Tab-separated table of C-alpha atoms and ligand atoms in Angstrom:
chain	number	residue	atom	x	y	z
R	1	MET	CA	-17.831	67.322	37.440
R	2	GLU	CA	-21.379	65.993	38.503
R	3	SER	CA	-20.185	65.377	41.638
R	4	ARG	CA	-19.283	68.688	42.747
R	5	ARG	CA	-22.310	70.106	41.315
R	6	ARG	CA	-24.455	67.965	43.163
R	7	LEU	CA	-22.278	68.173	46.629
R	8	ARG	CA	-22.594	72.109	46.195
R	9	GLY	CA	-26.396	71.973	45.202
R	10	ALA	CA	-27.509	69.336	48.153
R	11	ARG	CA	-29.002	70.312	51.672
R	12	ARG	CA	-28.072	67.360	53.107
R	13	ILE	CA	-24.898	66.102	53.088
R	14	VAL	CA	-24.055	62.895	54.661
R	15	ALA	CA	-20.117	60.682	54.143
R	16	LEU	CA	-19.377	57.015	55.575
R	17	THR	CA	-16.077	56.100	55.945
R	18	GLY	CA	-14.125	52.447	56.655
R	19	ALA	CA	-10.484	52.055	57.087
R	20	GLY	CA	-9.214	53.161	53.677
R	21	VAL	CA	-8.867	56.710	55.247
R	22	SER	CA	-6.864	56.363	57.555
R	23	ALA	CA	-4.966	54.402	55.340
R	24	GLU	CA	-2.373	57.212	54.576
R	25	SER	CA	-2.449	57.990	58.166
R	26	GLY	CA	0.010	54.793	58.267
R	27	ILE	CA	-3.344	51.888	59.800
R	28	PRO	CA	-3.546	49.164	58.043
R	29	THR	CA	-6.976	48.165	56.200
R	30	PHE	CA	-8.781	44.666	56.604
R	31	ARG	CA	-9.209	43.308	53.751
R	32	GLY	CA	-6.828	43.626	50.997
R	33	PRO	CA	-3.415	42.282	50.063
R	34	ASP	CA	-1.975	44.100	53.656
R	35	GLY	CA	-5.323	43.912	55.239
R	36	LEU	CA	-5.271	42.582	59.067
R	37	TRP	CA	-7.611	39.664	58.276
R	38	ASN	CA	-5.280	38.796	55.715
R	39	GLN	CA	-2.883	38.192	58.403
R	40	PHE	CA	-5.497	37.000	61.451
R	41	ARG	CA	-8.166	35.406	61.710
R	42	PRO	CA	-10.884	37.196	62.715
R	43	GLU	CA	-12.575	34.715	64.709
R	44	ASP	CA	-9.385	34.408	66.722
R	45	LEU	CA	-9.457	37.709	67.756
R	46	ALA	CA	-12.591	39.548	66.960
R	47	THR	CA	-15.744	37.416	68.104
R	48	PRO	CA	-17.330	37.505	71.865
R	49	GLN	CA	-16.416	33.505	71.753
R	50	ALA	CA	-12.349	34.553	71.071
R	51	PHE	CA	-12.827	36.539	74.005
R	52	GLU	CA	-14.539	34.346	75.723
R	53	ARG	CA	-12.215	31.775	75.468
R	54	ASP	CA	-8.447	33.380	75.087
R	55	PRO	CA	-9.018	37.404	76.460
R	56	VAL	CA	-5.237	37.959	77.079
R	57	LEU	CA	-4.430	36.954	73.144
R	58	VAL	CA	-7.779	38.910	71.891
R	59	TRP	CA	-5.814	42.060	73.843
R	60	GLU	CA	-2.663	41.963	72.528
R	61	TRP	CA	-4.130	42.265	69.607
R	62	TYR	CA	-6.329	45.300	70.512
R	63	ASP	CA	-3.039	46.650	72.491
R	64	TRP	CA	-1.019	45.952	69.088
R	65	ARG	CA	-3.387	47.984	67.624
R	66	ARG	CA	-3.296	50.267	69.808
R	67	ALA	CA	-0.651	51.106	69.754
R	68	ARG	CA	-0.328	52.077	65.798
R	69	ILE	CA	-2.862	54.362	66.262
R	70	ALA	CA	-1.680	56.025	69.278
R	71	ALA	CA	0.854	56.887	66.011
R	72	ALA	CA	-0.490	57.549	63.596
R	73	GLU	CA	-1.759	60.783	62.882
R	74	PRO	CA	-4.882	62.054	60.724
R	75	ASN	CA	-4.432	63.201	57.334
R	76	PRO	CA	-5.677	65.700	54.464
R	77	ALA	CA	-9.260	62.929	54.377
R	78	HIS	CA	-9.364	63.084	58.298
R	79	ARG	CA	-8.862	67.136	57.982
R	80	ALA	CA	-10.851	67.775	54.817
R	81	LEU	CA	-13.776	66.233	56.797
R	82	ALA	CA	-13.358	68.548	59.690
R	83	ALA	CA	-13.687	71.036	57.615
R	84	ARG	CA	-17.141	70.813	57.009
R	85	PRO	CA	-19.237	71.072	60.226
R	86	ASP	CA	-21.943	70.658	58.315
R	87	ILE	CA	-21.324	67.293	57.029
R	88	ALA	CA	-23.339	64.096	59.062
R	89	LEU	CA	-19.764	61.646	59.773
R	90	ILE	CA	-20.740	58.166	59.975
R	91	THR	CA	-17.278	55.836	60.679
R	92	GLN	CA	-16.625	52.621	60.373
R	93	ASN	CA	-13.310	53.392	62.356
R	94	VAL	CA	-12.632	52.932	66.068
R	95	ASP	CA	-8.759	54.755	65.766
R	96	GLY	CA	-10.172	58.243	66.975
R	97	LEU	CA	-8.942	60.135	64.240
R	98	HIS	CA	-11.979	61.809	62.784
R	99	ALA	CA	-12.080	63.459	66.444
R	100	LEU	CA	-8.346	63.774	65.848
R	101	ALA	CA	-8.451	66.027	63.758
R	102	GLY	CA	-11.205	67.828	64.736
R	103	SER	CA	-15.194	67.026	63.900
R	104	ARG	CA	-17.765	66.081	66.340
R	105	ASP	CA	-20.487	64.193	66.443
R	106	VAL	CA	-18.937	60.861	65.146
R	107	ILE	CA	-21.116	58.589	64.486
R	108	ALA	CA	-19.364	55.882	64.763
R	109	VAL	CA	-21.361	52.584	64.662
R	110	HIS	CA	-18.552	50.142	65.164
R	111	GLY	CA	-17.738	51.957	68.385
R	112	ASP	CA	-14.259	53.085	70.056
R	113	ILE	CA	-11.252	51.408	69.876
R	114	TRP	CA	-9.711	53.797	73.517
R	115	THR	CA	-12.978	52.551	75.772
R	116	LEU	CA	-12.871	49.279	77.783
R	117	ARG	CA	-16.039	48.217	78.441
R	118	CYS	CA	-17.105	45.299	81.658
R	119	VAL	CA	-18.094	42.312	80.528
R	120	ASP	CA	-19.710	42.070	84.368
R	121	CYS	CA	-21.498	45.038	84.792
R	122	GLY	CA	-21.102	47.654	81.660
R	123	ALA	CA	-19.315	50.304	83.262
R	124	GLU	CA	-17.084	52.064	80.373
R	125	ARG	CA	-14.209	54.378	80.180
R	126	VAL	CA	-11.982	55.893	77.674
R	127	ASP	CA	-8.301	54.970	78.691
R	128	ARG	CA	-5.681	55.834	75.727
R	129	THR	CA	-2.853	54.522	77.539
R	130	VAL	CA	-0.611	51.901	75.798
R	131	PRO	CA	0.891	49.536	76.548
R	132	LEU	CA	-2.128	48.510	78.930
R	133	PRO	CA	-0.330	47.907	82.492
R	134	GLU	CA	-2.335	44.678	82.819
R	135	LEU	CA	-4.357	42.494	79.859
R	136	PRO	CA	-6.953	41.857	80.325
R	137	PRO	CA	-7.800	45.085	82.355
R	138	HIS	CA	-9.891	45.046	85.063
R	139	CYS	CA	-12.503	47.263	86.066
R	140	ALA	CA	-12.326	49.389	89.153
R	141	ALA	CA	-16.080	49.382	89.722
R	142	CYS	CA	-16.668	46.109	90.001
R	143	GLY	CA	-13.615	44.552	89.552
R	144	GLY	CA	-14.576	42.475	85.550
R	145	ARG	CA	-12.617	42.204	83.009
R	146	GLN	CA	-12.666	44.676	80.994
R	147	ARG	CA	-13.063	44.449	77.001
R	148	PRO	CA	-12.049	46.950	74.290
R	149	GLY	CA	-15.562	48.506	73.132
R	150	VAL	CA	-15.554	47.664	69.358
R	151	VAL	CA	-18.468	46.065	67.537
R	152	TRP	CA	-17.220	42.440	67.112
R	153	PHE	CA	-18.562	39.834	64.085
R	154	GLY	CA	-21.641	38.911	65.254
R	155	GLU	CA	-22.530	41.918	67.929
R	156	PRO	CA	-25.514	44.179	66.895
R	157	LEU	CA	-24.270	47.943	66.597
R	158	PRO	CA	-24.381	50.743	69.413
R	159	ALA	CA	-27.766	51.186	69.162
R	160	ASP	CA	-27.389	55.122	69.671
R	161	ALA	CA	-24.835	55.025	66.537
R	162	TRP	CA	-26.785	52.658	64.873
R	163	ARG	CA	-30.291	55.211	65.038
R	164	ARG	CA	-28.603	58.156	64.309
R	165	ALA	CA	-26.506	56.512	60.968
R	166	GLY	CA	-29.751	55.369	60.080
R	167	GLU	CA	-31.894	59.147	59.999
R	168	ALA	CA	-28.952	60.512	58.621
R	169	ALA	CA	-28.746	58.417	55.759
R	170	ALA	CA	-32.371	58.811	54.820
R	171	HIS	CA	-32.412	62.402	54.507
R	172	ALA	CA	-29.003	62.746	52.773
R	173	ASP	CA	-28.953	64.763	49.040
R	174	VAL	CA	-25.482	63.697	48.945
R	175	PHE	CA	-24.262	60.502	50.407
R	176	LEU	CA	-20.217	59.984	50.125
R	177	VAL	CA	-19.264	56.322	50.408
R	178	ILE	CA	-14.948	56.419	51.483
R	179	GLY	CA	-12.674	54.319	52.089
R	180	THR	CA	-14.566	51.059	52.681
R	181	SER	CA	-15.115	47.997	51.134
R	182	SER	CA	-19.146	47.792	51.778
R	183	ARG	CA	-18.264	44.538	52.713
R	184	VAL	CA	-19.731	44.287	56.644
R	185	GLN	CA	-23.083	44.718	57.023
R	186	PRO	CA	-25.690	46.044	57.867
R	187	VAL	CA	-23.596	49.129	57.458
R	188	ALA	CA	-22.910	48.755	53.584
R	189	GLY	CA	-26.689	48.837	53.567
R	190	LEU	CA	-26.070	52.766	54.250
R	191	ALA	CA	-26.222	53.690	50.723
R	192	GLY	CA	-28.443	51.640	49.834
R	193	LEU	CA	-31.340	53.010	52.123
R	194	ALA	CA	-30.523	56.625	51.531
R	195	LYS	CA	-30.664	56.285	47.786
R	196	LEU	CA	-34.471	54.415	48.568
R	197	VAL	CA	-35.587	56.639	50.943
R	198	SER	CA	-34.455	60.283	50.151
R	199	ARG	CA	-33.485	59.731	45.930
R	200	ALA	CA	-29.955	60.766	47.500
R	201	TRP	CA	-26.631	61.252	45.391
R	202	VAL	CA	-23.934	58.076	46.130
R	203	VAL	CA	-20.673	59.159	45.371
R	204	GLU	CA	-17.857	56.465	46.334
R	205	VAL	CA	-14.066	57.566	46.896
R	206	ASN	CA	-11.981	53.970	46.838
R	207	LEU	CA	-8.596	53.420	44.900
R	208	GLU	CA	-11.199	51.073	43.161
R	209	PRO	CA	-14.711	50.490	42.732
R	210	SER	CA	-15.414	48.456	45.704
R	211	GLY	CA	-19.523	47.385	44.150
R	212	SER	CA	-21.272	49.693	46.380
R	213	GLU	CA	-24.630	51.581	44.690
R	214	ALA	CA	-22.755	54.673	43.815
R	215	ASP	CA	-24.078	57.042	41.361
R	216	ALA	CA	-20.408	58.222	40.910
R	217	ILE	CA	-16.923	57.162	41.642
R	218	LEU	CA	-14.125	59.527	41.993
R	219	GLN	CA	-10.579	56.484	42.006
R	220	GLY	CA	-8.142	57.738	43.772
R	221	LYS	CA	-6.573	58.444	47.798
R	222	ALA	CA	-9.196	59.996	49.974
R	223	GLY	CA	-6.375	62.210	50.916
R	224	GLU	CA	-5.337	63.478	47.710
R	225	VAL	CA	-9.499	63.474	46.788
R	226	LEU	CA	-10.948	64.923	49.600
R	227	PRO	CA	-9.295	67.972	50.297
R	228	ASP	CA	-10.442	69.147	46.545
R	229	LEU	CA	-13.772	67.297	46.064
R	230	LEU	CA	-14.308	69.011	49.607
R	231	ASP	CA	-13.628	72.969	48.984
R	232	ARG	CA	-16.028	74.737	49.281
R	233	GLY	CA	-14.015	78.290	47.346
W	1	OAD	P1	-11.420	47.231	54.456
W	1	OAD	O1	-10.036	46.807	54.887
W	1	OAD	O2	-12.370	45.875	53.853
W	1	OAD	O3	-11.919	48.306	52.860
W	1	OAD	C1	-11.146	49.599	52.898
W	1	OAD	C2	-11.249	49.545	51.142
W	1	OAD	O4	-10.604	51.052	51.432
W	1	OAD	C3	-10.976	48.956	50.283
W	1	OAD	O5	-11.791	49.219	49.701
W	1	OAD	C4	-10.017	49.763	49.832
W	1	OAD	O6	-9.682	49.588	48.140
W	1	OAD	C5	-9.895	51.505	50.177
W	1	OAD	N1	-9.154	51.971	50.424
W	1	OAD	C6	-7.290	51.919	50.977
W	1	OAD	N2	-6.592	52.586	50.692
W	1	OAD	C7	-7.506	53.852	50.302
W	1	OAD	C8	-7.055	54.855	50.045
W	1	OAD	N3	-6.199	55.972	50.553
W	1	OAD	N4	-8.289	55.815	49.500
W	1	OAD	C9	-8.845	55.873	49.638
W	1	OAD	N5	-9.919	54.382	49.475
W	1	OAD	C10	-8.980	53.237	50.418
W	1	OAD	O7	-12.597	48.127	55.282
W	1	OAD	P2	-13.361	49.145	55.946
W	1	OAD	O8	-14.543	48.758	54.912
W	1	OAD	O9	-13.570	49.998	56.994
W	1	OAD	O10	-15.134	45.491	61.599
W	1	OAD	O11	-14.025	47.216	56.672
W	1	OAD	C11	-15.520	47.436	57.566
W	1	OAD	C12	-15.353	46.844	58.742
W	1	OAD	O12	-14.526	45.720	58.878
W	1	OAD	C13	-14.267	47.069	59.633
W	1	OAD	O13	-14.947	48.264	60.604
W	1	OAD	C14	-14.512	46.085	60.827
W	1	OAD	C15	-13.586	44.935	59.682
W	1	OAD	O14	-13.985	43.949	60.197
W	1	OAD	C16	-15.484	45.574	62.824
W	1	OAD	O15	-14.144	45.975	63.561
W	1	OAD	C17	-16.533	45.801	63.813
């Protein structure tokens, strides 16, 4: 298969993952019939204005998501990627399952649901307690309100993660787009960047083609496609 041949010959492989990679761990995706954005309105829960308006409501939703994620385990897709430390890994997921599977140095462009950040002084801490004892939680340093350390609609991406993601894409020979609808910018543009700047071969792994700029589409569950695709044997 062409994609396998390209992967074997590649010097730099980059993988970009989305919610579909954690679906087989039981974590809901955002779009599609069972997606979170079909049941909840992002403007009520995932914007700075929503947090300003009703921090408790926003935190209740994140606390619920944290509990679901805490009960989940990495699946074969996370493990197949963790077994390939030579592949630069960019994720839109905030669940931390790539790290739990053993991936190091994950470029988390949409932040991390386990990080709490003070809206007043910016101090951050990682706290995996579920449920959180007080909503909203408060900063130990200054007493300010803490928010989830994730990127909300209308916010810029964390500068360092975004710089690293762009650099990785610009040097990729093969760029894997795994389990993402490729609908959310600027991250959805990384595959195009990889093609344009480094003439990367773009392979999409998804249940259905997402309309990304893929040269090849491997249709199926990430947990079934990746172990074989990334196996070096
Ligand atoms: P989406 O929910 O938009 O897309 C999930 C994709 O995964 C879809 O294309 C599905 O077809 C595919 N999929 C589902 N199950 C799969 C499986 N087992 N194997 C392979 N593919 C599967 O999720 P994202 O593209 O990650 O942003 O969404 C991007 C961003 O939108 C998220 O990071 C989040 C959301 O608003 C923030 O929170 C900032």
